PDB file of N, CA and C in Angstrom:
ATOM      1  N   VAL A1085      17.683  36.913 -50.504  1.00  0.00           N
ATOM      2  CA  VAL A1085      17.873  36.603 -49.085  1.00  0.00           C
ATOM      3  C   VAL A1085      18.939  35.522 -48.973  1.00  0.00           C
ATOM      4  N   ALA A1086      19.968  35.806 -48.237  1.00  0.00           N
ATOM      5  CA  ALA A1086      21.042  34.831 -48.053  1.00  0.00           C
ATOM      6  C   ALA A1086      20.575  33.733 -47.107  1.00  0.00           C
ATOM      7  N   MET A1087      21.070  32.548 -47.341  1.00  0.00           N
ATOM      8  CA  MET A1087      20.746  31.424 -46.478  1.00  0.00           C
ATOM      9  C   MET A1087      21.966  31.157 -45.612  1.00  0.00           C
ATOM     10  N   ALA A1088      22.219  32.063 -44.689  1.00  0.00           N
ATOM     11  CA  ALA A1088      23.422  31.946 -43.874  1.00  0.00           C
ATOM     12  C   ALA A1088      23.379  30.676 -43.033  1.00  0.00           C
ATOM     13  N   CYS A1089      24.516  30.040 -42.956  1.00  0.00           N
ATOM     14  CA  CYS A1089      24.620  28.804 -42.186  1.00  0.00           C
ATOM     15  C   CYS A1089      25.309  29.021 -40.857  1.00  0.00           C
ATOM     16  N   ILE A1090      26.012  30.139 -40.753  1.00  0.00           N
ATOM     17  CA  ILE A1090      26.776  30.411 -39.541  1.00  0.00           C
ATOM     18  C   ILE A1090      26.478  31.839 -39.102  1.00  0.00           C
ATOM     19  N   ASP A1091      26.059  32.004 -37.858  1.00  0.00           N
ATOM     20  CA  ASP A1091      25.782  33.332 -37.315  1.00  0.00           C
ATOM     21  C   ASP A1091      27.080  34.094 -37.088  1.00  0.00           C
ATOM     22  N   ASP A1092      26.944  35.385 -36.861  1.00  0.00           N
ATOM     23  CA  ASP A1092      28.119  36.235 -36.632  1.00  0.00           C
ATOM     24  C   ASP A1092      28.966  35.751 -35.456  1.00  0.00           C
ATOM     25  N   ASP A1093      28.318  35.120 -34.483  1.00  0.00           N
ATOM     26  CA  ASP A1093      29.068  34.647 -33.309  1.00  0.00           C
ATOM     27  C   ASP A1093      29.680  33.260 -33.515  1.00  0.00           C
ATOM     28  N   GLY A1094      29.518  32.702 -34.714  1.00  0.00           N
ATOM     29  CA  GLY A1094      30.134  31.422 -35.029  1.00  0.00           C
ATOM     30  C   GLY A1094      29.253  30.210 -34.814  1.00  0.00           C
ATOM     31  N   THR A1095      28.046  30.413 -34.281  1.00  0.00           N
ATOM     32  CA  THR A1095      27.148  29.273 -34.084  1.00  0.00           C
ATOM     33  C   THR A1095      26.425  28.947 -35.387  1.00  0.00           C
ATOM     34  N   LEU A1096      26.068  27.691 -35.527  1.00  0.00           N
ATOM     35  CA  LEU A1096      25.333  27.255 -36.710  1.00  0.00           C
ATOM     36  C   LEU A1096      23.890  27.737 -36.644  1.00  0.00           C
ATOM     37  N   THR A1097      23.366  28.149 -37.783  1.00  0.00           N
ATOM     38  CA  THR A1097      21.944  28.465 -37.875  1.00  0.00           C
ATOM     39  C   THR A1097      21.184  27.149 -38.048  1.00  0.00           C
ATOM     40  N   PRO A1098      19.859  27.169 -37.892  1.00  0.00           N
ATOM     41  CA  PRO A1098      19.086  25.933 -38.148  1.00  0.00           C
ATOM     42  C   PRO A1098      19.347  25.366 -39.544  1.00  0.00           C
ATOM     43  N   THR A1099      19.502  26.233 -40.529  1.00  0.00           N
ATOM     44  CA  THR A1099      19.786  25.769 -41.894  1.00  0.00           C
ATOM     45  C   THR A1099      21.139  25.092 -41.958  1.00  0.00           C
ATOM     46  N   GLY A1100      22.138  25.699 -41.335  1.00  0.00           N
ATOM     47  CA  GLY A1100      23.472  25.107 -41.327  1.00  0.00           C
ATOM     48  C   GLY A1100      23.471  23.746 -40.662  1.00  0.00           C
ATOM     49  N   LEU A1101      22.772  23.652 -39.551  1.00  0.00           N
ATOM     50  CA  LEU A1101      22.687  22.382 -38.836  1.00  0.00           C
ATOM     51  C   LEU A1101      21.976  21.331 -39.685  1.00  0.00           C
ATOM     52  N   MET A1102      20.903  21.733 -40.380  1.00  0.00           N
ATOM     53  CA  MET A1102      20.169  20.800 -41.227  1.00  0.00           C
ATOM     54  C   MET A1102      21.067  20.294 -42.364  1.00  0.00           C
ATOM     55  N   MET A1103      21.890  21.186 -42.920  1.00  0.00           N
ATOM     56  CA  MET A1103      22.788  20.753 -43.990  1.00  0.00           C
ATOM     57  C   MET A1103      23.835  19.782 -43.462  1.00  0.00           C
ATOM     58  N   LEU A1104      24.381  20.045 -42.286  1.00  0.00           N
ATOM     59  CA  LEU A1104      25.361  19.115 -41.714  1.00  0.00           C
ATOM     60  C   LEU A1104      24.714  17.776 -41.414  1.00  0.00           C
ATOM     61  N   LYS A1105      23.502  17.795 -40.859  1.00  0.00           N
ATOM     62  CA  LYS A1105      22.799  16.538 -40.582  1.00  0.00           C
ATOM     63  C   LYS A1105      22.554  15.768 -41.869  1.00  0.00           C
ATOM     64  N   GLY A1106      22.245  16.486 -42.940  1.00  0.00           N
ATOM     65  CA  GLY A1106      22.015  15.841 -44.233  1.00  0.00           C
ATOM     66  C   GLY A1106      23.252  15.129 -44.746  1.00  0.00           C
ATOM     67  N   LEU A1107      24.419  15.618 -44.345  1.00  0.00           N
ATOM     68  CA  LEU A1107      25.680  15.001 -44.777  1.00  0.00           C
ATOM     69  C   LEU A1107      26.192  13.957 -43.798  1.00  0.00           C
ATOM     70  N   SER A1108      25.500  13.783 -42.686  1.00  0.00           N
ATOM     71  CA  SER A1108      25.992  12.864 -41.653  1.00  0.00           C
ATOM     72  C   SER A1108      25.965  11.411 -42.104  1.00  0.00           C
ATOM     73  N   GLU A1109      25.162  11.104 -43.124  1.00  0.00           N
ATOM     74  CA  GLU A1109      25.072   9.722 -43.606  1.00  0.00           C
ATOM     75  C   GLU A1109      26.071   9.424 -44.710  1.00  0.00           C
ATOM     76  N   GLY A1110      26.874  10.435 -45.088  1.00  0.00           N
ATOM     77  CA  GLY A1110      27.875  10.209 -46.125  1.00  0.00           C
ATOM     78  C   GLY A1110      27.881  11.307 -47.162  1.00  0.00           C
ATOM     79  N   PRO A1111      28.875  11.275 -48.047  1.00  0.00           N
ATOM     80  CA  PRO A1111      29.022  12.318 -49.066  1.00  0.00           C
ATOM     81  C   PRO A1111      27.817  12.396 -49.993  1.00  0.00           C
ATOM     82  N   LYS A1112      27.485  13.627 -50.388  1.00  0.00           N
ATOM     83  CA  LYS A1112      26.340  13.844 -51.277  1.00  0.00           C
ATOM     84  C   LYS A1112      26.652  14.974 -52.250  1.00  0.00           C
ATOM     85  N   PRO A1113      26.043  14.931 -53.431  1.00  0.00           N
ATOM     86  CA  PRO A1113      26.184  16.039 -54.374  1.00  0.00           C
ATOM     87  C   PRO A1113      25.250  17.194 -53.962  1.00  0.00           C
ATOM     88  N   PRO A1114      25.529  18.402 -54.447  1.00  0.00           N
ATOM     89  CA  PRO A1114      24.690  19.554 -54.093  1.00  0.00           C
ATOM     90  C   PRO A1114      23.207  19.349 -54.382  1.00  0.00           C
ATOM     91  N   GLU A1115      22.894  18.667 -55.480  1.00  0.00           N
ATOM     92  CA  GLU A1115      21.486  18.470 -55.847  1.00  0.00           C
ATOM     93  C   GLU A1115      20.735  17.668 -54.790  1.00  0.00           C
ATOM     94  N   GLU A1116      21.390  16.659 -54.244  1.00  0.00           N
ATOM     95  CA  GLU A1116      20.744  15.840 -53.208  1.00  0.00           C
ATOM     96  C   GLU A1116      20.598  16.636 -51.909  1.00  0.00           C
ATOM     97  N   ILE A1117      21.608  17.455 -51.595  1.00  0.00           N
ATOM     98  CA  ILE A1117      21.526  18.298 -50.397  1.00  0.00           C
ATOM     99  C   ILE A1117      20.370  19.286 -50.539  1.00  0.00           C
ATOM    100  N   ALA A1118      20.195  19.836 -51.733  1.00  0.00           N
ATOM    101  CA  ALA A1118      19.093  20.776 -51.979  1.00  0.00           C
ATOM    102  C   ALA A1118      17.746  20.101 -51.727  1.00  0.00           C
ATOM    103  N   ARG A1119      17.616  18.848 -52.131  1.00  0.00           N
ATOM    104  CA  ARG A1119      16.367  18.114 -51.876  1.00  0.00           C
ATOM    105  C   ARG A1119      16.160  17.914 -50.378  1.00  0.00           C
ATOM    106  N   ILE A1120      17.225  17.572 -49.668  1.00  0.00           N
ATOM    107  CA  ILE A1120      17.128  17.310 -48.234  1.00  0.00           C
ATOM    108  C   ILE A1120      16.655  18.552 -47.482  1.00  0.00           C
ATOM    109  N   VAL A1121      17.230  19.707 -47.817  1.00  0.00           N
ATOM    110  CA  VAL A1121      16.905  20.934 -47.080  1.00  0.00           C
ATOM    111  C   VAL A1121      15.780  21.736 -47.720  1.00  0.00           C
ATOM    112  N   SER A1122      15.241  21.236 -48.834  1.00  0.00           N
ATOM    113  CA  SER A1122      14.122  21.892 -49.537  1.00  0.00           C
ATOM    114  C   SER A1122      14.418  23.353 -49.863  1.00  0.00           C
ATOM    115  N   GLU A1123      15.604  23.579 -50.420  1.00  0.00           N
ATOM    116  CA  GLU A1123      16.008  24.914 -50.841  1.00  0.00           C
ATOM    117  C   GLU A1123      16.497  24.848 -52.285  1.00  0.00           C
ATOM    118  N   PRO A1124      16.411  25.978 -52.999  1.00  0.00           N
ATOM    119  CA  PRO A1124      16.914  26.002 -54.383  1.00  0.00           C
ATOM    120  C   PRO A1124      18.420  25.721 -54.432  1.00  0.00           C
ATOM    121  N   LEU A1125      18.839  25.105 -55.512  1.00  0.00           N
ATOM    122  CA  LEU A1125      20.234  24.708 -55.661  1.00  0.00           C
ATOM    123  C   LEU A1125      21.187  25.895 -55.540  1.00  0.00           C
ATOM    124  N   PHE A1126      20.818  27.056 -56.090  1.00  0.00           N
ATOM    125  CA  PHE A1126      21.737  28.200 -56.027  1.00  0.00           C
ATOM    126  C   PHE A1126      21.976  28.640 -54.581  1.00  0.00           C
ATOM    127  N   ARG A1127      20.959  28.540 -53.737  1.00  0.00           N
ATOM    128  CA  ARG A1127      21.150  28.887 -52.324  1.00  0.00           C
ATOM    129  C   ARG A1127      22.005  27.850 -51.613  1.00  0.00           C
ATOM    130  N   VAL A1128      21.762  26.594 -51.940  1.00  0.00           N
ATOM    131  CA  VAL A1128      22.536  25.515 -51.331  1.00  0.00           C
ATOM    132  C   VAL A1128      24.010  25.646 -51.703  1.00  0.00           C
ATOM    133  N   ARG A1129      24.292  25.975 -52.958  1.00  0.00           N
ATOM    134  CA  ARG A1129      25.694  26.139 -53.383  1.00  0.00           C
ATOM    135  C   ARG A1129      26.386  27.233 -52.570  1.00  0.00           C
ATOM    136  N   GLY A1130      25.706  28.338 -52.323  1.00  0.00           N
ATOM    137  CA  GLY A1130      26.272  29.410 -51.506  1.00  0.00           C
ATOM    138  C   GLY A1130      26.532  28.947 -50.080  1.00  0.00           C
ATOM    139  N   SER A1131      25.600  28.185 -49.548  1.00  0.00           N
ATOM    140  CA  SER A1131      25.753  27.660 -48.190  1.00  0.00           C
ATOM    141  C   SER A1131      26.900  26.662 -48.118  1.00  0.00           C
ATOM    142  N   LEU A1132      27.043  25.846 -49.151  1.00  0.00           N
ATOM    143  CA  LEU A1132      28.148  24.887 -49.179  1.00  0.00           C
ATOM    144  C   LEU A1132      29.482  25.625 -49.164  1.00  0.00           C
ATOM    145  N   ARG A1133      29.578  26.713 -49.935  1.00  0.00           N
ATOM    146  CA  ARG A1133      30.825  27.505 -49.939  1.00  0.00           C
ATOM    147  C   ARG A1133      31.108  28.049 -48.539  1.00  0.00           C
ATOM    148  N   GLU A1134      30.050  28.508 -47.876  1.00  0.00           N
ATOM    149  CA  GLU A1134      30.203  29.049 -46.519  1.00  0.00           C
ATOM    150  C   GLU A1134      30.691  27.965 -45.546  1.00  0.00           C
ATOM    151  N   LEU A1135      30.116  26.784 -45.645  1.00  0.00           N
ATOM    152  CA  LEU A1135      30.497  25.694 -44.749  1.00  0.00           C
ATOM    153  C   LEU A1135      31.901  25.170 -45.051  1.00  0.00           C
ATOM    154  N   VAL A1136      32.296  25.185 -46.333  1.00  0.00           N
ATOM    155  CA  VAL A1136      33.664  24.799 -46.697  1.00  0.00           C
ATOM    156  C   VAL A1136      34.648  25.815 -46.122  1.00  0.00           C
ATOM    157  N   ALA A1137      34.336  27.103 -46.257  1.00  0.00           N
ATOM    158  CA  ALA A1137      35.221  28.160 -45.747  1.00  0.00           C
ATOM    159  C   ALA A1137      35.395  28.049 -44.234  1.00  0.00           C
ATOM    160  N   ALA A1138      34.359  27.544 -43.543  1.00  0.00           N
ATOM    161  CA  ALA A1138      34.420  27.388 -42.087  1.00  0.00           C
ATOM    162  C   ALA A1138      35.042  26.043 -41.686  1.00  0.00           C
ATOM    163  N   ASP A1139      35.461  25.253 -42.689  1.00  0.00           N
ATOM    164  CA  ASP A1139      36.093  23.947 -42.461  1.00  0.00           C
ATOM    165  C   ASP A1139      35.150  22.946 -41.781  1.00  0.00           C
ATOM    166  N   LEU A1140      33.840  23.104 -42.050  1.00  0.00           N
ATOM    167  CA  LEU A1140      32.872  22.153 -41.493  1.00  0.00           C
ATOM    168  C   LEU A1140      32.562  21.028 -42.477  1.00  0.00           C
ATOM    169  N   ILE A1141      32.741  21.318 -43.770  1.00  0.00           N
ATOM    170  CA  ILE A1141      32.582  20.291 -44.804  1.00  0.00           C
ATOM    171  C   ILE A1141      33.726  20.454 -45.793  1.00  0.00           C
ATOM    172  N   GLU A1142      33.888  19.437 -46.639  1.00  0.00           N
ATOM    173  CA  GLU A1142      34.887  19.523 -47.700  1.00  0.00           C
ATOM    174  C   GLU A1142      34.311  18.930 -48.972  1.00  0.00           C
ATOM    175  N   ALA A1143      34.830  19.419 -50.095  1.00  0.00           N
ATOM    176  CA  ALA A1143      34.394  18.923 -51.396  1.00  0.00           C
ATOM    177  C   ALA A1143      35.395  17.890 -51.883  1.00  0.00           C
ATOM    178  N   ASP A1144      34.879  16.826 -52.482  1.00  0.00           N
ATOM    179  CA  ASP A1144      35.744  15.797 -53.053  1.00  0.00           C
ATOM    180  C   ASP A1144      35.083  15.271 -54.317  1.00  0.00           C
ATOM    181  N   GLY A1145      35.569  15.719 -55.448  1.00  0.00           N
ATOM    182  CA  GLY A1145      35.038  15.227 -56.720  1.00  0.00           C
ATOM    183  C   GLY A1145      33.568  15.513 -56.926  1.00  0.00           C
ATOM    184  N   GLY A1146      33.104  16.683 -56.519  1.00  0.00           N
ATOM    185  CA  GLY A1146      31.709  17.048 -56.714  1.00  0.00           C
ATOM    186  C   GLY A1146      30.790  16.599 -55.591  1.00  0.00           C
ATOM    187  N   LEU A1147      31.316  15.843 -54.643  1.00  0.00           N
ATOM    188  CA  LEU A1147      30.538  15.431 -53.477  1.00  0.00           C
ATOM    189  C   LEU A1147      31.016  16.211 -52.261  1.00  0.00           C
ATOM    190  N   PHE A1148      30.098  16.487 -51.375  1.00  0.00           N
ATOM    191  CA  PHE A1148      30.442  17.195 -50.146  1.00  0.00           C
ATOM    192  C   PHE A1148      30.304  16.246 -48.976  1.00  0.00           C
ATOM    193  N   GLN A1149      31.245  16.364 -48.023  1.00  0.00           N
ATOM    194  CA  GLN A1149      31.211  15.494 -46.850  1.00  0.00           C
ATOM    195  C   GLN A1149      31.651  16.275 -45.628  1.00  0.00           C
ATOM    196  N   LEU A1150      31.267  15.769 -44.476  1.00  0.00           N
ATOM    197  CA  LEU A1150      31.632  16.409 -43.214  1.00  0.00           C
ATOM    198  C   LEU A1150      33.126  16.285 -42.941  1.00  0.00           C
ATOM    199  N   THR A1151      33.684  17.310 -42.323  1.00  0.00           N
ATOM    200  CA  THR A1151      35.024  17.210 -41.762  1.00  0.00           C
ATOM    201  C   THR A1151      34.863  16.777 -40.300  1.00  0.00           C
ATOM    202  N   ASP A1152      35.964  16.494 -39.637  1.00  0.00           N
ATOM    203  CA  ASP A1152      35.883  16.164 -38.199  1.00  0.00           C
ATOM    204  C   ASP A1152      35.272  17.332 -37.433  1.00  0.00           C
ATOM    205  N   GLU A1153      35.631  18.554 -37.821  1.00  0.00           N
ATOM    206  CA  GLU A1153      35.069  19.745 -37.179  1.00  0.00           C
ATOM    207  C   GLU A1153      33.557  19.806 -37.392  1.00  0.00           C
ATOM    208  N   GLY A1154      33.114  19.524 -38.606  1.00  0.00           N
ATOM    209  CA  GLY A1154      31.687  19.528 -38.905  1.00  0.00           C
ATOM    210  C   GLY A1154      30.950  18.466 -38.101  1.00  0.00           C
ATOM    211  N   ARG A1155      31.559  17.292 -38.007  1.00  0.00           N
ATOM    212  CA  ARG A1155      30.941  16.183 -37.251  1.00  0.00           C
ATOM    213  C   ARG A1155      30.808  16.570 -35.784  1.00  0.00           C
ATOM    214  N   SER A1156      31.761  17.342 -35.275  1.00  0.00           N
ATOM    215  CA  SER A1156      31.732  17.724 -33.861  1.00  0.00           C
ATOM    216  C   SER A1156      30.586  18.696 -33.545  1.00  0.00           C
ATOM    217  N   LYS A1157      30.011  19.302 -34.600  1.00  0.00           N
ATOM    218  CA  LYS A1157      28.916  20.253 -34.388  1.00  0.00           C
ATOM    219  C   LYS A1157      27.556  19.571 -34.300  1.00  0.00           C
ATOM    220  N   LEU A1158      27.525  18.290 -34.619  1.00  0.00           N
ATOM    221  CA  LEU A1158      26.235  17.567 -34.624  1.00  0.00           C
ATOM    222  C   LEU A1158      25.879  17.049 -33.229  1.00  0.00           C
TER     223      LEU A1158
END
């Protein structure tokens, strides 16, 4: 089961919103994000790729952080 973060119409799913909120306090590694959203790491990694592709978050040295676009969704 995919843990989609963005619906077909471009709106964030509850999971996507929870992941963005988890990053609102600053950059975090995937393992910490997985703890925040209580999902397995492999699902979180897929969701992170989805959010990066949508330009809502960005990766920097193994840490993920919100972009201005991502912050605007909160």
